[in-house]
């Protein structure tokens, strides 16, 4: 139900960014997904940030609000291009 609001070809965008930036492209951080996302693309990390409002249950087939509270993502960017991250949930 939410896929209609996604970028239609995210691989094309990531490929373009990686090809333009080369080794300087260390990863991608994106938000407004109402869930925690962590993955990789072409060996670079991808981090989706949870909502500061409410979360959607993973793989929900229709609109629903999950039990997770508001959250945010801490980032530590290393001089070597390493991205370390953790999610902090509010109580």
Short mmCIF file of N, CA, C and O in Angstrom, two decimals:
data_model
loop_
_atom_site.label_atom_id
_atom_site.label_comp_id
_atom_site.label_asym_id
_atom_site.label_seq_id
_atom_site.Cartn_x
_atom_site.Cartn_y
_atom_site.Cartn_z
N UNK A 1 0.81 -1.20 0.00
CA UNK A 1 0.00 0.00 0.00
C UNK A 1 0.85 1.26 0.00
O UNK A 1 0.43 2.30 -0.46
N UNK A 2 2.02 1.17 0.52
CA UNK A 2 2.88 2.35 0.60
C UNK A 2 3.86 2.43 -0.56
O UNK A 2 4.49 3.46 -0.78
N UNK A 3 4.00 1.36 -1.33
CA UNK A 3 4.98 1.33 -2.42
C UNK A 3 4.74 2.42 -3.46
O UNK A 3 5.66 2.81 -4.16
N UNK A 4 3.53 2.93 -3.55
CA UNK A 4 3.25 3.99 -4.52
C UNK A 4 4.03 5.27 -4.21
O UNK A 4 4.22 6.10 -5.08
N UNK A 5 4.53 5.41 -2.99
CA UNK A 5 5.25 6.61 -2.57
C UNK A 5 6.77 6.45 -2.64
O UNK A 5 7.49 7.28 -2.12
N UNK A 6 7.23 5.39 -3.27
CA UNK A 6 8.67 5.13 -3.36
C UNK A 6 9.26 5.70 -4.65
O UNK A 6 8.55 5.94 -5.61
N UNK A 7 10.57 5.85 -4.66
CA UNK A 7 11.28 6.19 -5.89
C UNK A 7 11.09 5.01 -6.83
O UNK A 7 11.28 3.85 -6.44
N UNK A 8 10.75 5.27 -8.08
CA UNK A 8 10.41 4.18 -9.00
C UNK A 8 11.61 3.32 -9.38
O UNK A 8 11.45 2.14 -9.66
N UNK A 9 12.80 3.86 -9.40
CA UNK A 9 13.99 3.09 -9.77
C UNK A 9 15.14 3.44 -8.83
O UNK A 9 16.10 4.09 -9.23
N UNK A 10 15.09 2.98 -7.58
CA UNK A 10 16.13 3.37 -6.62
C UNK A 10 17.52 2.89 -7.03
O UNK A 10 18.51 3.56 -6.74
N UNK A 11 17.61 1.75 -7.71
CA UNK A 11 18.92 1.26 -8.15
C UNK A 11 19.56 2.23 -9.13
O UNK A 11 20.78 2.45 -9.09
N UNK A 12 18.76 2.82 -10.01
CA UNK A 12 19.30 3.80 -10.96
C UNK A 12 19.88 5.00 -10.24
O UNK A 12 20.96 5.49 -10.59
N UNK A 13 19.18 5.51 -9.22
CA UNK A 13 19.68 6.64 -8.44
C UNK A 13 20.98 6.27 -7.72
O UNK A 13 21.96 7.00 -7.79
N UNK A 14 20.99 5.12 -7.05
CA UNK A 14 22.20 4.71 -6.34
C UNK A 14 23.36 4.47 -7.29
O UNK A 14 24.50 4.88 -7.01
N UNK A 15 23.11 3.85 -8.43
CA UNK A 15 24.18 3.63 -9.41
C UNK A 15 24.76 4.96 -9.89
O UNK A 15 25.97 5.11 -10.02
N UNK A 16 23.90 5.92 -10.15
CA UNK A 16 24.37 7.24 -10.61
C UNK A 16 25.21 7.92 -9.54
O UNK A 16 26.28 8.46 -9.83
N UNK A 17 24.76 7.88 -8.29
CA UNK A 17 25.51 8.49 -7.19
C UNK A 17 26.87 7.81 -7.00
O UNK A 17 27.89 8.48 -6.84
N UNK A 18 26.86 6.48 -7.02
CA UNK A 18 28.12 5.74 -6.84
C UNK A 18 29.06 6.00 -8.01
O UNK A 18 30.26 6.23 -7.81
N UNK A 19 28.54 5.99 -9.23
CA UNK A 19 29.39 6.20 -10.40
C UNK A 19 29.97 7.61 -10.43
O UNK A 19 31.11 7.81 -10.81
N UNK A 20 29.18 8.61 -10.01
CA UNK A 20 29.67 9.99 -9.99
C UNK A 20 30.69 10.23 -8.89
O UNK A 20 31.70 10.89 -9.09
N UNK A 21 30.42 9.70 -7.70
CA UNK A 21 31.27 9.96 -6.54
C UNK A 21 32.42 8.97 -6.41
O UNK A 21 33.40 9.26 -5.72
N UNK A 22 32.29 7.82 -7.02
CA UNK A 22 33.34 6.81 -6.91
C UNK A 22 33.53 6.36 -5.47
O UNK A 22 32.56 6.20 -4.73
N UNK A 23 34.76 6.20 -5.04
CA UNK A 23 35.02 5.70 -3.69
C UNK A 23 34.61 6.69 -2.59
O UNK A 23 34.54 6.31 -1.42
N UNK A 24 34.31 7.93 -2.95
CA UNK A 24 33.86 8.89 -1.94
C UNK A 24 32.43 8.61 -1.49
O UNK A 24 32.00 9.11 -0.46
N UNK A 25 31.67 7.84 -2.29
CA UNK A 25 30.30 7.48 -1.91
C UNK A 25 30.38 6.33 -0.91
O UNK A 25 30.61 5.19 -1.28
N UNK A 26 30.22 6.65 0.35
CA UNK A 26 30.41 5.66 1.42
C UNK A 26 29.12 4.98 1.86
O UNK A 26 29.15 4.00 2.59
N UNK A 27 27.97 5.50 1.45
CA UNK A 27 26.70 4.92 1.84
C UNK A 27 25.59 5.94 1.69
O UNK A 27 25.83 7.08 1.32
N UNK A 28 24.37 5.50 1.97
CA UNK A 28 23.20 6.37 1.86
C UNK A 28 22.36 6.30 3.12
O UNK A 28 22.17 5.22 3.70
N UNK A 29 21.89 7.44 3.54
CA UNK A 29 21.03 7.57 4.70
C UNK A 29 19.76 8.26 4.24
O UNK A 29 19.82 9.29 3.57
N UNK A 30 18.62 7.68 4.55
CA UNK A 30 17.36 8.26 4.10
C UNK A 30 16.33 8.17 5.22
O UNK A 30 16.48 7.41 6.16
N UNK A 31 15.32 8.97 5.11
CA UNK A 31 14.33 9.02 6.17
C UNK A 31 12.91 8.98 5.68
O UNK A 31 12.65 8.70 4.51
N UNK A 32 12.05 9.24 6.61
CA UNK A 32 10.61 9.24 6.41
C UNK A 32 10.11 7.89 5.90
O UNK A 32 9.36 7.80 4.93
N UNK A 33 10.57 6.84 6.56
CA UNK A 33 10.13 5.50 6.17
C UNK A 33 9.31 4.81 7.26
O UNK A 33 8.78 3.73 7.03
N UNK A 34 9.20 5.42 8.42
CA UNK A 34 8.40 4.88 9.52
C UNK A 34 8.82 3.47 9.93
O UNK A 34 8.03 2.73 10.49
N UNK A 35 10.07 3.11 9.62
CA UNK A 35 10.64 1.83 10.02
C UNK A 35 12.15 1.97 10.02
O UNK A 35 12.70 2.85 9.36
N UNK A 36 12.81 1.07 10.70
CA UNK A 36 14.26 0.99 10.61
C UNK A 36 14.60 0.14 9.40
O UNK A 36 14.04 -0.93 9.21
N UNK A 37 15.49 0.64 8.57
CA UNK A 37 15.95 -0.12 7.41
C UNK A 37 17.47 -0.16 7.47
O UNK A 37 18.11 0.85 7.75
N UNK A 38 18.02 -1.34 7.23
CA UNK A 38 19.47 -1.47 7.13
C UNK A 38 19.76 -2.48 6.04
O UNK A 38 19.26 -3.59 6.06
N UNK A 39 20.55 -2.07 5.09
CA UNK A 39 20.89 -2.96 4.00
C UNK A 39 22.19 -2.52 3.36
O UNK A 39 22.92 -1.68 3.90
N UNK A 40 22.47 -3.09 2.20
CA UNK A 40 23.68 -2.75 1.45
C UNK A 40 23.35 -2.72 -0.04
O UNK A 40 22.44 -3.43 -0.49
N UNK A 41 24.06 -1.90 -0.77
CA UNK A 41 23.96 -1.87 -2.23
C UNK A 41 25.36 -1.66 -2.77
O UNK A 41 26.03 -0.69 -2.37
N UNK A 42 25.80 -2.54 -3.62
CA UNK A 42 27.16 -2.50 -4.16
C UNK A 42 28.19 -2.32 -3.03
O UNK A 42 29.07 -1.48 -3.09
N UNK A 43 28.01 -3.09 -1.99
CA UNK A 43 28.89 -3.12 -0.81
C UNK A 43 28.93 -1.81 -0.04
O UNK A 43 29.89 -1.55 0.70
N UNK A 44 27.94 -0.99 -0.21
CA UNK A 44 27.86 0.25 0.57
C UNK A 44 26.62 0.19 1.46
O UNK A 44 25.57 -0.25 1.02
N UNK A 45 26.73 0.67 2.70
CA UNK A 45 25.59 0.56 3.61
C UNK A 45 24.46 1.52 3.25
O UNK A 45 24.69 2.62 2.75
N UNK A 46 23.25 1.07 3.54
CA UNK A 46 22.03 1.88 3.39
C UNK A 46 21.33 1.90 4.74
O UNK A 46 21.11 0.85 5.35
N UNK A 47 20.99 3.08 5.21
CA UNK A 47 20.34 3.23 6.50
C UNK A 47 19.04 4.02 6.34
O UNK A 47 19.07 5.17 5.90
N UNK A 48 17.93 3.42 6.70
CA UNK A 48 16.65 4.12 6.76
C UNK A 48 16.37 4.49 8.20
O UNK A 48 16.57 3.69 9.11
N UNK A 49 15.93 5.70 8.40
CA UNK A 49 15.73 6.23 9.74
C UNK A 49 14.27 6.10 10.15
O UNK A 49 13.37 6.40 9.36
N UNK A 50 14.01 5.67 11.38
CA UNK A 50 12.62 5.56 11.83
C UNK A 50 11.97 6.93 11.97
O UNK A 50 12.66 7.96 11.99
N UNK A 51 10.69 6.91 12.06
CA UNK A 51 9.93 8.15 12.21
C UNK A 51 10.04 8.68 13.64
O UNK A 51 10.10 7.92 14.60
N UNK A 52 10.04 10.00 13.76
CA UNK A 52 9.97 10.61 15.08
C UNK A 52 8.53 10.65 15.58
O UNK A 52 8.27 11.10 16.69
N UNK A 53 7.59 10.19 14.75
CA UNK A 53 6.18 10.13 15.14
C UNK A 53 5.78 8.73 15.53
O UNK A 53 5.81 8.35 16.69
N UNK A 54 5.44 7.91 14.55
CA UNK A 54 5.02 6.53 14.80
C UNK A 54 5.61 5.63 13.73
O UNK A 54 6.06 6.09 12.69
N UNK A 55 5.60 4.32 14.02
CA UNK A 55 6.17 3.35 13.09
C UNK A 55 5.07 2.51 12.45
O UNK A 55 4.03 2.27 13.07
N UNK A 56 5.32 2.06 11.24
CA UNK A 56 4.44 1.10 10.59
C UNK A 56 4.96 -0.30 10.91
O UNK A 56 6.18 -0.51 10.94
N UNK A 57 4.08 -1.27 11.10
CA UNK A 57 4.57 -2.64 11.27
C UNK A 57 5.24 -3.12 9.97
O UNK A 57 4.76 -2.81 8.88
N UNK A 58 6.35 -3.85 10.08
CA UNK A 58 7.02 -4.35 8.87
C UNK A 58 6.08 -5.21 8.01
O UNK A 58 5.30 -5.98 8.53
N UNK A 59 6.17 -5.02 6.71
CA UNK A 59 5.42 -5.80 5.71
C UNK A 59 3.91 -5.76 5.90
O UNK A 59 3.22 -6.71 5.55
N UNK A 60 3.38 -4.67 6.47
CA UNK A 60 1.94 -4.57 6.64
C UNK A 60 1.27 -4.38 5.27
O UNK A 60 1.77 -3.65 4.42
N UNK A 61 0.19 -5.05 5.06
CA UNK A 61 -0.52 -5.02 3.79
C UNK A 61 -1.47 -3.82 3.67
O UNK A 61 -1.92 -3.48 2.59
N UNK A 62 -1.79 -3.19 4.79
CA UNK A 62 -2.63 -2.00 4.80
C UNK A 62 -2.15 -1.08 5.91
O UNK A 62 -1.35 -1.47 6.75
N UNK A 63 -2.66 0.14 5.91
CA UNK A 63 -2.22 1.10 6.92
C UNK A 63 -2.44 0.55 8.31
O UNK A 63 -3.51 0.04 8.64
N UNK A 64 -1.40 0.64 9.14
CA UNK A 64 -1.48 0.24 10.54
C UNK A 64 -0.35 0.94 11.29
O UNK A 64 0.70 1.21 10.72
N UNK A 65 -0.60 1.24 12.53
CA UNK A 65 0.43 1.84 13.38
C UNK A 65 1.00 0.75 14.26
O UNK A 65 0.26 0.00 14.90
N UNK A 66 2.32 0.64 14.27
CA UNK A 66 2.99 -0.39 15.05
C UNK A 66 3.12 -0.03 16.51
O UNK A 66 2.76 1.07 16.94
N UNK A 67 3.67 -0.95 17.27
CA UNK A 67 3.83 -0.75 18.71
C UNK A 67 5.11 -0.01 19.07
O UNK A 67 5.26 0.46 20.19
N UNK A 68 6.06 0.09 18.14
CA UNK A 68 7.31 0.80 18.40
C UNK A 68 7.04 2.27 18.64
O UNK A 68 6.18 2.87 18.02
N UNK A 69 7.83 2.86 19.52
CA UNK A 69 7.69 4.28 19.82
C UNK A 69 8.45 5.11 18.78
O UNK A 69 9.03 4.58 17.85
N UNK A 70 8.47 6.39 18.97
CA UNK A 70 9.25 7.30 18.13
C UNK A 70 10.73 6.96 18.26
O UNK A 70 11.18 6.48 19.29
N UNK A 71 11.48 7.25 17.21
CA UNK A 71 12.90 6.96 17.25
C UNK A 71 13.70 7.88 16.35
O UNK A 71 13.13 8.67 15.59
N UNK A 72 15.00 7.76 16.46
CA UNK A 72 15.90 8.51 15.59
C UNK A 72 17.19 7.72 15.46
O UNK A 72 17.44 6.76 16.19
N UNK A 73 18.02 8.09 14.51
CA UNK A 73 19.25 7.36 14.23
C UNK A 73 20.46 8.25 14.53
O UNK A 73 20.54 9.38 14.08
N UNK A 74 21.39 7.71 15.33
CA UNK A 74 22.68 8.35 15.59
C UNK A 74 23.66 7.90 14.51
O UNK A 74 23.69 6.73 14.14
N UNK A 75 24.47 8.81 14.04
CA UNK A 75 25.49 8.49 13.04
C UNK A 75 26.86 8.94 13.53
O UNK A 75 26.99 10.02 14.10
N UNK A 76 27.85 8.11 13.31
CA UNK A 76 29.24 8.47 13.54
C UNK A 76 29.96 8.24 12.23
O UNK A 76 29.98 7.11 11.72
N UNK A 77 30.50 9.32 11.66
CA UNK A 77 31.17 9.24 10.38
C UNK A 77 32.67 9.26 10.60
O UNK A 77 33.22 10.19 11.16
N UNK A 78 33.33 8.19 10.14
CA UNK A 78 34.77 8.08 10.32
C UNK A 78 35.55 8.78 9.22
O UNK A 78 35.06 8.95 8.11
N UNK A 79 36.77 9.17 9.52
CA UNK A 79 37.64 9.81 8.53
C UNK A 79 37.92 8.88 7.35
O UNK A 79 38.24 9.33 6.26
N UNK A 80 37.80 7.57 7.58
CA UNK A 80 38.07 6.58 6.53
C UNK A 80 36.83 6.27 5.69
O UNK A 80 36.84 5.37 4.85
N UNK A 81 35.73 6.98 5.92
CA UNK A 81 34.49 6.75 5.18
C UNK A 81 33.55 5.76 5.84
O UNK A 81 32.45 5.53 5.36
N UNK A 82 33.97 5.20 6.95
CA UNK A 82 33.12 4.24 7.67
C UNK A 82 31.93 4.97 8.29
O UNK A 82 32.06 6.05 8.84
N UNK A 83 30.74 4.36 8.18
CA UNK A 83 29.53 4.91 8.80
C UNK A 83 29.09 3.95 9.88
O UNK A 83 28.78 2.79 9.61
N UNK A 84 29.09 4.42 11.12
CA UNK A 84 28.57 3.63 12.24
C UNK A 84 27.26 4.27 12.68
O UNK A 84 27.15 5.50 12.71
N UNK A 85 26.30 3.43 13.02
CA UNK A 85 24.98 3.96 13.32
C UNK A 85 24.28 3.10 14.35
O UNK A 85 24.52 1.90 14.45
N UNK A 86 23.41 3.75 15.09
CA UNK A 86 22.51 3.02 16.01
C UNK A 86 21.20 3.79 16.07
O UNK A 86 21.15 5.00 15.86
N UNK A 87 20.16 3.06 16.37
CA UNK A 87 18.84 3.66 16.49
C UNK A 87 18.52 3.82 17.98
O UNK A 87 18.77 2.92 18.78
N UNK A 88 17.99 4.97 18.32
CA UNK A 88 17.56 5.25 19.69
C UNK A 88 16.05 5.35 19.69
O UNK A 88 15.48 6.13 18.92
N UNK A 89 15.42 4.55 20.53
CA UNK A 89 13.96 4.59 20.65
C UNK A 89 13.56 5.42 21.86
O UNK A 89 14.18 5.29 22.92
N UNK A 90 12.54 6.25 21.73
CA UNK A 90 12.02 7.02 22.86
C UNK A 90 11.07 6.13 23.65
O UNK A 90 10.44 5.24 23.10
N UNK A 91 10.97 6.37 24.89
CA UNK A 91 10.09 5.53 25.73
C UNK A 91 8.76 6.17 25.92
O UNK A 91 8.50 7.24 25.77
#
